[in-house]
Structures are given as C-alpha cells and as structure tokens.
Coordinates of C-alpha atoms and ligand atoms in Angstrom, one line a residue:
M1 CA 105.1 139.9 27.0
T2 CA 104.1 136.3 26.8
A3 CA 107.0 134.3 28.2
T4 CA 107.3 130.9 29.5
L5 CA 109.9 130.2 32.1
T6 CA 110.4 126.5 32.4
R7 CA 112.6 124.9 34.9
M8 CA 114.0 121.7 33.5
D9 CA 116.2 120.7 36.4
Q10 CA 113.8 118.4 38.0
R11 CA 115.3 115.3 36.4
T12 CA 118.9 114.3 37.3
S13 CA 121.3 113.8 34.5
T14 CA 121.7 110.1 35.3
E15 CA 118.0 109.4 34.9
P16 CA 117.2 107.9 31.5
D17 CA 114.4 109.2 29.3
T18 CA 111.1 107.3 29.5
D19 CA 112.0 105.5 26.3
G20 CA 115.2 104.2 28.0
S21 CA 117.6 106.4 25.9
P22 CA 120.2 108.2 28.0
G23 CA 118.6 111.7 27.5
V24 CA 120.1 115.0 26.6
F25 CA 121.7 115.6 30.0
A26 CA 123.8 112.5 29.7
G27 CA 125.6 113.4 26.4
S28 CA 129.0 112.8 27.9
A29 CA 130.5 111.3 31.0
R30 CA 131.4 114.7 32.3
L31 CA 127.8 115.9 32.0
T32 CA 126.6 112.8 33.9
D33 CA 129.2 113.0 36.6
R34 CA 128.7 116.7 37.3
P35 CA 125.0 117.4 36.6
H36 CA 123.7 120.9 36.0
E37 CA 122.0 122.8 38.8
Q38 CA 119.4 124.4 36.6
V39 CA 118.5 124.8 33.0
V40 CA 115.9 127.2 31.9
H41 CA 114.2 127.8 28.5
M42 CA 112.4 130.9 27.4
A43 CA 110.2 131.5 24.4
D44 CA 108.7 135.0 23.9
A45 CA 106.2 135.2 21.1
E46 CA 106.2 139.0 21.0
T47 CA 109.9 139.4 20.2
G48 CA 110.6 135.9 18.8
L49 CA 113.2 135.3 21.5
R50 CA 114.1 131.7 22.0
A51 CA 116.8 131.2 24.6
I52 CA 118.2 128.7 27.0
I53 CA 120.2 129.5 30.1
A54 CA 122.3 126.7 31.6
I55 CA 123.5 127.1 35.2
H56 CA 126.0 124.4 35.7
S57 CA 127.3 125.3 39.2
T58 CA 127.0 128.1 41.7
T59 CA 129.3 126.3 44.3
L60 CA 132.1 129.0 44.0
G61 CA 129.8 131.9 43.2
P62 CA 127.1 133.1 40.8
A63 CA 127.2 131.3 37.4
L64 CA 128.9 133.5 34.9
G65 CA 129.1 133.0 31.2
G66 CA 128.5 134.7 27.9
T67 CA 125.4 134.7 25.7
R68 CA 125.9 133.0 22.4
F69 CA 123.6 134.2 19.6
Y70 CA 123.8 131.7 16.9
P71 CA 121.6 130.1 14.2
F72 CA 121.6 126.6 15.8
P73 CA 119.9 124.1 13.4
T74 CA 117.8 122.6 16.2
E75 CA 116.9 123.3 19.9
A76 CA 118.7 120.1 20.8
A77 CA 121.9 121.5 19.3
A78 CA 121.5 124.7 21.2
L79 CA 120.8 122.9 24.4
D80 CA 123.9 120.7 23.9
D81 CA 126.1 123.8 23.4
A82 CA 124.7 125.5 26.4
L83 CA 125.2 122.4 28.6
R84 CA 128.8 121.8 27.5
L85 CA 129.8 125.5 27.5
S86 CA 128.4 126.1 31.0
L87 CA 130.2 123.1 32.4
G88 CA 133.4 124.4 30.8
M89 CA 132.8 127.8 32.5
T90 CA 132.6 126.1 35.9
Y91 CA 136.1 124.6 35.3
K92 CA 137.4 127.8 33.8
S93 CA 136.4 129.9 36.9
A94 CA 137.7 127.2 39.3
V95 CA 141.1 127.0 37.7
A96 CA 141.4 130.8 37.2
G97 CA 140.8 131.2 41.0
A98 CA 137.6 133.3 40.4
D99 CA 134.8 133.3 43.0
L100 CA 132.3 132.5 40.2
G101 CA 130.4 129.5 39.1
G102 CA 129.7 128.3 35.5
G103 CA 126.8 129.2 33.3
K104 CA 126.1 129.9 29.7
A105 CA 123.2 131.1 27.6
V106 CA 122.3 130.6 24.0
I107 CA 119.8 132.6 21.9
I108 CA 118.6 130.7 18.9
G109 CA 118.6 132.6 15.6
D110 CA 120.8 134.5 13.2
P111 CA 121.9 137.6 15.0
A112 CA 122.3 139.5 11.6
A113 CA 118.6 138.8 10.9
V114 CA 116.7 138.7 14.2
K115 CA 118.7 140.7 16.8
T116 CA 116.5 143.6 17.9
E117 CA 116.5 145.9 20.9
A118 CA 113.1 144.4 21.9
L119 CA 114.5 140.9 21.7
L120 CA 117.6 141.8 23.7
G121 CA 115.3 143.5 26.2
A122 CA 113.2 140.4 26.7
Y123 CA 116.4 138.4 27.1
G124 CA 117.6 140.9 29.8
R125 CA 114.3 140.4 31.7
F126 CA 114.9 136.6 31.4
V127 CA 118.3 137.0 33.0
E128 CA 116.9 139.3 35.7
A129 CA 114.2 136.7 36.6
L130 CA 117.0 134.4 37.7
G131 CA 117.8 136.8 40.5
G132 CA 121.6 136.9 40.0
R133 CA 122.2 133.1 40.0
Y134 CA 123.3 133.7 36.4
I135 CA 125.4 136.7 35.2
T136 CA 125.7 137.2 31.5
A137 CA 128.6 138.5 29.3
A138 CA 129.4 138.6 25.5
D139 CA 130.1 135.6 23.4
V140 CA 129.9 134.6 19.7
G141 CA 127.1 136.8 18.1
T142 CA 126.9 139.3 21.0
D143 CA 129.1 142.3 21.8
A144 CA 129.5 145.0 24.5
S145 CA 126.9 147.2 22.8
D146 CA 124.3 144.4 23.0
L147 CA 125.2 144.0 26.7
D148 CA 124.4 147.7 27.1
V149 CA 120.9 147.0 25.9
I150 CA 120.5 143.9 28.0
G151 CA 121.8 145.8 31.0
R152 CA 118.9 148.2 30.8
H153 CA 116.7 145.3 31.9
T154 CA 119.0 143.4 34.4
D155 CA 121.7 144.2 36.9
H156 CA 123.3 140.8 36.2
V157 CA 125.5 141.7 33.2
V158 CA 129.3 142.3 32.8
G159 CA 131.4 143.5 29.9
C160 CA 129.2 146.4 28.8
T161 CA 130.9 149.4 27.1
A162 CA 133.0 151.8 29.1
G163 CA 130.4 154.4 28.5
V164 CA 128.0 152.7 30.9
G165 CA 130.8 151.7 33.3
G166 CA 131.6 148.3 31.8
S167 CA 135.1 146.8 31.0
G168 CA 134.2 146.3 27.3
D169 CA 135.7 144.0 24.8
S170 CA 137.7 141.2 26.4
S171 CA 139.7 140.0 23.3
Y172 CA 143.0 141.7 24.3
L173 CA 143.1 140.0 27.8
T174 CA 141.9 136.7 26.3
A175 CA 144.8 136.8 23.8
L176 CA 147.2 137.8 26.5
G177 CA 146.3 134.7 28.6
V178 CA 146.7 132.5 25.5
Y179 CA 150.1 134.1 24.7
E180 CA 151.3 133.6 28.3
S181 CA 150.1 130.0 28.2
M182 CA 151.9 129.5 24.9
R183 CA 155.1 130.8 26.5
A184 CA 154.7 128.2 29.3
G185 CA 154.0 125.5 26.7
A186 CA 157.1 126.5 24.7
R187 CA 159.2 126.2 27.9
H188 CA 157.7 122.9 28.7
V189 CA 158.2 121.4 25.2
W190 CA 161.4 123.0 24.0
G191 CA 162.9 124.7 27.1
A192 CA 162.4 127.9 25.1
D193 CA 161.8 131.3 26.7
G194 CA 158.8 131.9 24.4
P195 CA 157.4 131.5 20.9
G196 CA 160.3 133.5 19.3
G197 CA 161.8 131.5 16.4
L198 CA 158.9 129.0 16.4
T199 CA 156.4 128.6 13.6
V200 CA 152.9 129.2 15.0
G201 CA 149.7 128.5 13.0
V202 CA 146.8 130.6 14.0
E203 CA 143.4 129.3 12.9
G204 CA 140.8 132.1 13.1
V205 CA 142.0 135.7 13.1
G206 CA 139.0 137.5 14.5
K207 CA 139.1 139.6 17.6
V208 CA 141.3 137.3 19.7
G209 CA 143.3 135.6 17.0
S210 CA 144.4 138.9 15.4
E211 CA 145.5 140.2 18.9
L212 CA 147.4 137.0 19.4
V213 CA 149.1 137.4 16.0
R214 CA 150.3 140.9 17.1
M215 CA 151.9 139.4 20.3
L216 CA 153.5 136.6 18.4
V217 CA 155.0 138.9 15.8
D218 CA 156.4 141.1 18.5
A219 CA 157.9 138.1 20.1
G220 CA 159.7 137.1 16.9
A221 CA 157.6 134.1 15.9
D222 CA 157.1 133.0 12.3
V223 CA 153.3 133.2 12.0
V224 CA 151.0 131.6 9.4
V225 CA 147.3 132.3 9.6
T226 CA 144.1 130.8 8.2
D227 CA 140.5 132.0 8.3
V228 CA 137.3 131.3 6.3
N229 CA 136.8 135.1 6.2
A230 CA 139.1 136.5 3.5
A231 CA 138.7 140.1 4.9
A232 CA 139.9 139.0 8.3
V233 CA 143.0 137.5 6.7
G234 CA 143.6 140.6 4.5
A235 CA 143.4 142.9 7.6
V236 CA 146.1 140.8 9.4
L237 CA 148.4 140.7 6.4
E238 CA 148.1 144.4 5.9
R239 CA 149.1 145.0 9.6
F240 CA 151.8 142.4 9.6
P241 CA 153.6 142.0 6.2
G242 CA 155.8 139.2 7.5
V243 CA 152.8 137.0 8.3
R244 CA 151.8 134.3 5.8
A245 CA 148.3 133.1 4.9
A246 CA 147.3 129.5 4.2
D247 CA 144.2 127.7 3.1
G248 CA 144.0 125.7 6.3
L249 CA 146.9 124.5 8.4
G250 CA 146.7 120.8 7.4
G251 CA 149.6 121.0 5.0
E252 CA 151.7 123.4 7.0
R253 CA 154.9 122.6 8.9
I254 CA 154.1 124.3 12.2
D255 CA 155.5 124.0 15.8
V256 CA 152.5 125.4 17.5
Y257 CA 148.8 125.1 16.5
A258 CA 146.6 128.0 17.9
P259 CA 142.9 127.2 17.4
C260 CA 141.2 130.6 17.7
A261 CA 138.0 130.0 15.6
L262 CA 135.3 127.6 16.7
G263 CA 135.5 124.6 19.0
G264 CA 135.8 120.9 18.1
T265 CA 138.8 121.3 15.7
L266 CA 140.9 118.7 17.5
T267 CA 139.4 115.5 16.2
P268 CA 140.8 111.9 16.3
G269 CA 141.6 112.0 12.6
G270 CA 142.9 115.6 12.7
V271 CA 145.4 114.8 15.5
D272 CA 146.9 112.0 13.3
G273 CA 147.9 114.5 10.7
L274 CA 148.9 117.3 13.1
D275 CA 152.5 118.3 12.7
A276 CA 152.7 120.7 15.8
R277 CA 154.2 119.6 19.1
L278 CA 152.2 122.2 21.1
V279 CA 148.5 123.2 20.9
C280 CA 147.4 126.4 22.6
G281 CA 144.6 128.7 21.5
S282 CA 141.5 130.6 22.6
S283 CA 138.5 128.6 21.3
N284 CA 136.3 126.9 23.8
N285 CA 135.8 123.1 23.8
Q286 CA 138.6 122.4 21.4
L287 CA 138.4 118.6 21.7
S288 CA 135.7 117.0 19.5
D289 CA 135.8 114.1 21.9
A290 CA 137.4 113.6 25.4
C291 CA 139.6 110.8 24.1
V292 CA 141.5 113.4 21.9
D293 CA 143.3 114.5 25.1
T294 CA 144.9 111.1 25.3
L295 CA 145.5 110.8 21.6
L296 CA 147.5 114.1 21.6
A297 CA 149.6 112.9 24.6
T298 CA 150.3 109.6 22.8
R299 CA 151.6 111.4 19.8
G300 CA 153.8 113.6 22.0
I301 CA 151.8 116.7 21.4
T302 CA 151.4 119.0 24.5
W303 CA 147.9 120.5 24.8
V304 CA 147.3 123.5 27.0
P305 CA 143.7 123.0 28.0
D306 CA 141.4 125.5 26.4
Y307 CA 139.6 126.7 29.6
L308 CA 143.0 127.3 31.3
A309 CA 144.5 129.3 28.4
N310 CA 141.4 131.4 27.5
A311 CA 140.4 132.6 30.9
G312 CA 141.6 136.2 30.4
G313 CA 138.1 137.5 29.5
L314 CA 136.6 135.8 32.6
I315 CA 139.3 137.3 34.8
Q316 CA 138.6 140.7 33.2
V317 CA 134.9 140.6 34.0
A318 CA 135.5 139.1 37.5
G319 CA 137.7 142.2 38.1
E320 CA 135.0 144.5 36.8
R321 CA 132.5 143.0 39.3
A322 CA 135.0 143.5 42.2
G323 CA 135.9 147.0 41.1
D324 CA 139.6 146.1 40.6
D325 CA 141.9 148.4 38.6
G326 CA 143.2 147.5 35.2
A327 CA 146.8 146.9 36.1
L328 CA 145.8 144.4 38.8
V329 CA 143.5 142.5 36.4
E330 CA 146.2 142.4 33.7
S331 CA 148.7 140.9 36.2
R332 CA 146.2 138.2 37.1
V333 CA 145.8 137.4 33.4
R334 CA 149.6 137.2 33.0
A335 CA 149.6 134.7 35.9
I336 CA 147.7 132.3 33.7
G337 CA 151.1 131.4 32.3
G338 CA 152.4 130.3 35.7
R339 CA 149.3 128.2 36.3
A340 CA 149.7 126.6 32.9
A341 CA 153.3 125.7 33.7
Q342 CA 152.2 124.1 37.0
I343 CA 149.5 122.1 35.3
L344 CA 151.8 120.9 32.6
D345 CA 154.4 119.9 35.2
R346 CA 151.8 118.1 37.3
A347 CA 150.6 116.2 34.2
R348 CA 154.2 115.1 33.5
A349 CA 154.9 114.2 37.1
E350 CA 151.7 112.2 37.5
G351 CA 152.0 110.5 34.1
T352 CA 148.6 111.9 33.0
T353 CA 147.4 114.4 30.4
P354 CA 147.2 118.1 30.8
G355 CA 143.5 118.0 30.4
H356 CA 143.1 115.5 33.2
A357 CA 145.5 117.5 35.4
A358 CA 143.6 120.7 34.9
D359 CA 140.3 119.0 35.6
K360 CA 141.7 117.7 38.8
V361 CA 142.8 121.2 39.9
A362 CA 139.3 122.5 39.2
E363 CA 137.5 119.6 40.9
E364 CA 139.8 119.9 44.0
R365 CA 138.8 123.5 44.4
I366 CA 135.0 122.9 43.8
D367 CA 134.8 119.8 46.0
G368 CA 136.8 121.6 48.7
A369 CA 134.4 124.6 48.8
Ligands
NAD422 N1 136.5 137.1 22.8 C1 136.9 136.6 24.0 O1 137.2 137.3 24.9 C2 136.9 135.1 24.1 C3 137.1 134.5 25.4 C4 137.2 133.1 25.6 C5 137.1 132.3 24.5 N2 136.9 132.9 23.2 C6 136.8 132.0 22.1 O2 137.8 132.3 21.2 C7 137.4 132.0 19.8 C8 137.6 133.3 19.0 O3 136.8 134.4 19.6 P1 136.7 135.8 18.9 O4 136.1 136.7 19.9 O5 138.0 136.1 18.3 O6 135.7 135.5 17.8 P2 135.6 136.1 16.3 O7 134.2 135.8 15.8 O8 136.0 137.6 16.4 O9 136.7 135.4 15.5 C9 136.6 134.1 15.0 C10 137.2 134.0 13.7 O10 137.3 132.6 13.3 C11 137.0 132.5 11.9 N3 136.5 131.2 11.6 C12 135.3 130.6 11.8 N4 135.3 129.3 11.3 C13 136.5 129.1 10.9 C14 137.1 127.9 10.3 N5 136.5 126.8 10.1 N6 138.4 128.0 9.9 C15 139.1 129.2 10.1 N7 138.6 130.3 10.6 C16 137.3 130.2 11.0 C17 135.9 133.6 11.7 O11 135.9 134.0 10.3 C18 136.5 134.7 12.6 O12 137.4 135.6 11.9 C19 135.9 131.6 20.0 O13 135.8 130.2 19.9 C20 135.5 132.2 21.3 O14 134.4 131.4 21.9 C21 136.8 134.2 23.1

C-alpha cells in the first residue's frame, strides 16, 4: 500500500495563509476560537482512497465521529465539512455528558461507484494508525456493514452489526432523542405535553426521519413529509395512511419544522418565510450561518440546537464502548429531553438564544475539564 499520512496541524487556525488570506482553518469564528488538534489526510493510490480525518478535541476523551462517504466536488469542500462536523461532535459529546471528544472523517467519492472492501480496509488501517485518538462510526454513505469491514483493520470503531458485537444502526435512538427534544420544545413554546395535535413538517424521511414520523403519529401529531426521494415518501405513506406528502415545506402551515435530511437548510432567507414556531430535527449543522440562530429568535421561532437533539446515536455508541445495557442507554437518550428543557429555560432566563446557551453548557464542561 502506498499511503501518505500527512499531519496538517502544525499551523494554528489563527495564522493567515502566506498570501494573507484567512486560510481554510479560519472559515468561521468558531473554527478560529476553538482550533482543531489534528487534521490528517490520506491518499492511497492502490485502492483510490482519499480521506481526511479531523480531530477537533480530545479534552473529554478520544475523538468520536462518523465517516461520511460522499462525492464532494473538491478536497476543500471535503475538508470544510470534516472541520465543521468534527467541531460539532465536540459540542455534541460535551452536552450529552459523554466522556468523548469530537472528530469526523470524510472519504471523497461516490460510495455507489467506488466503495470496495479494499478501500474500506485501507481506511481502517488509516484509523488504526492514529492509535485510538479517533474512533469511527457510521454517517452518510456508510453503514454498520461497512464498519464491520473497517473493524477488521482497526479496534477503534463502534456501531458495527450485532453479529460482530456492535450496537448496529443508530437511527431509532437518534429519532428518540429528537422526539424527546421536540416534546421539551412543545412544552416551552405552547405549554403542551408533546407534539399531539400539532402539525409537524418532517423534511427527509430516511432512516431517522421515518422513525420520527412513527413516533409523531403515535403521539397524535398531524404529520406532513417531504423528501427528494419519492420511494422514501411512498414507504412512509404506505405505513402511515394519515400522513400527507408535500413538495417541500415552504407553502405548508406547520407548527414544527423537523429538518432530517442534510444540513444548512435554515438560511437567512428561509427563516423569513418559515411558518413554524419550533424547529427540532436530526440533521447536523442545520444553520447555514451562525447568524440564523439570532434571526430565528427574533422571529419568535424556538430552535432546539441540532447537536443537542440528535445525540441519541452518539449516546448509543458511547454505551457500546462502556458495555452498558440497552435499557440504560435508552434512558440516557430519553434524558436528552430534560437537557433540552434546561437549555431552552436558560436561554429564556439569560435573554440569549438556545444555540448560544447550548454552546455555553458545552464550553463550561470542556474548559472545566
Ligand atoms: N442516523 C443517525 O443515527 C444520525 C445521527 C445524528 C445525525 N444524523 C443526521 O440526520 C440526518 C438524517 O440521517 P439519516 O440517517 O436518516 O439519513 P438518510 O440518508 O437515511 O436520510 C436522509 C433523507 O433525506 C432525503 N433528502 C436529501 N436531500 C433532501 C432535500 N433537499 N429535501 C428533502 N429530503 C432530502 C434523502 O432522500 C433521504 O431520504 C442526516 O443529516 C444525518 O447526518 C443521523
């Protein structure tokens, strides 16, 4: 195998590029304020693997985060995603109370075209070479069976299938954490006991979104779904005849918006036209820009921060590492609702946004460690 392992952490994020431009590590204030510990790139000519592992922080424990296998248009786009997602994982672990840091990996390429056992094996050796500073899991474009292959080459993997001792797919517990957060949000906004009687728009009915729809239907919510994949919508409508489908949620009168597709769907322009009073979903990095947090609050829309609501999968794999039983792990995921309530209350009491209040909770834990 011809592989290059390149450490790129020699330059601090505040240092400009030689041409005076801010540089890739200064893409946002948060990236500058909380620089990454280590970012590593690997290119393996033999298997075609091109991957980046970003270790944002190991202050609370080894950096855990999924491997995203995606046809990024450029290496810069892949790096940007890895940097932002790994930073988000640091905050997610901190708020979830896990003894884990934040990391994320990206493999550049279309998984449907280039994913092979040999490539995943090379990637597993790449993870192993970091000696446990980074622990991988599944993300967009990878699943538990891919982790089984990766796990033949490294010990630092979680979320493999039950057949090899892993805790498997995390979509149920992720959806449960989102659902409990939504209950907390409904109490905060309407004084309601849950989403029953509310109209909830779910954008993206893949693994997590479809589980969330089931929980919402059981709770008596009126559910409208949208997805670019007609088959995913069809499967949900077949399971739940009372659910409606829409071509996007823009024209829909909804009380709650649940983004469960890709990140960046809360944009300054989009917030202006948003009818909902509560936003709570599973996708990572929902805000296209940090200022959207304030725009939402100004419009009287309560946002349950993404990394707070969608920590169920992280709590699952943290429990797998600790050898905890399923009932205990599920009770920890349900506790996300209580944490969401505390953070929404703190934001209200301090006259700040939920995003800012959640960041403070995370930073207090990290800085106090
Ligand atoms: N699976 C987990 O445990 C987990 C944990 C934390 C966060 N998340 C995040 O939650 C989100 C959903 O995860 P998933 O595992 O269900 O993924 P998934 O790929 O199974 O589902 C995503 C769905 O979104 C749809 N979609 C894509 N673009 C869309 C668009 N523009 N409009 C409407 N629908 C669109 C897709 O067709 C797909 O059906 C992702 O952002 C993921 O990163 C997932």
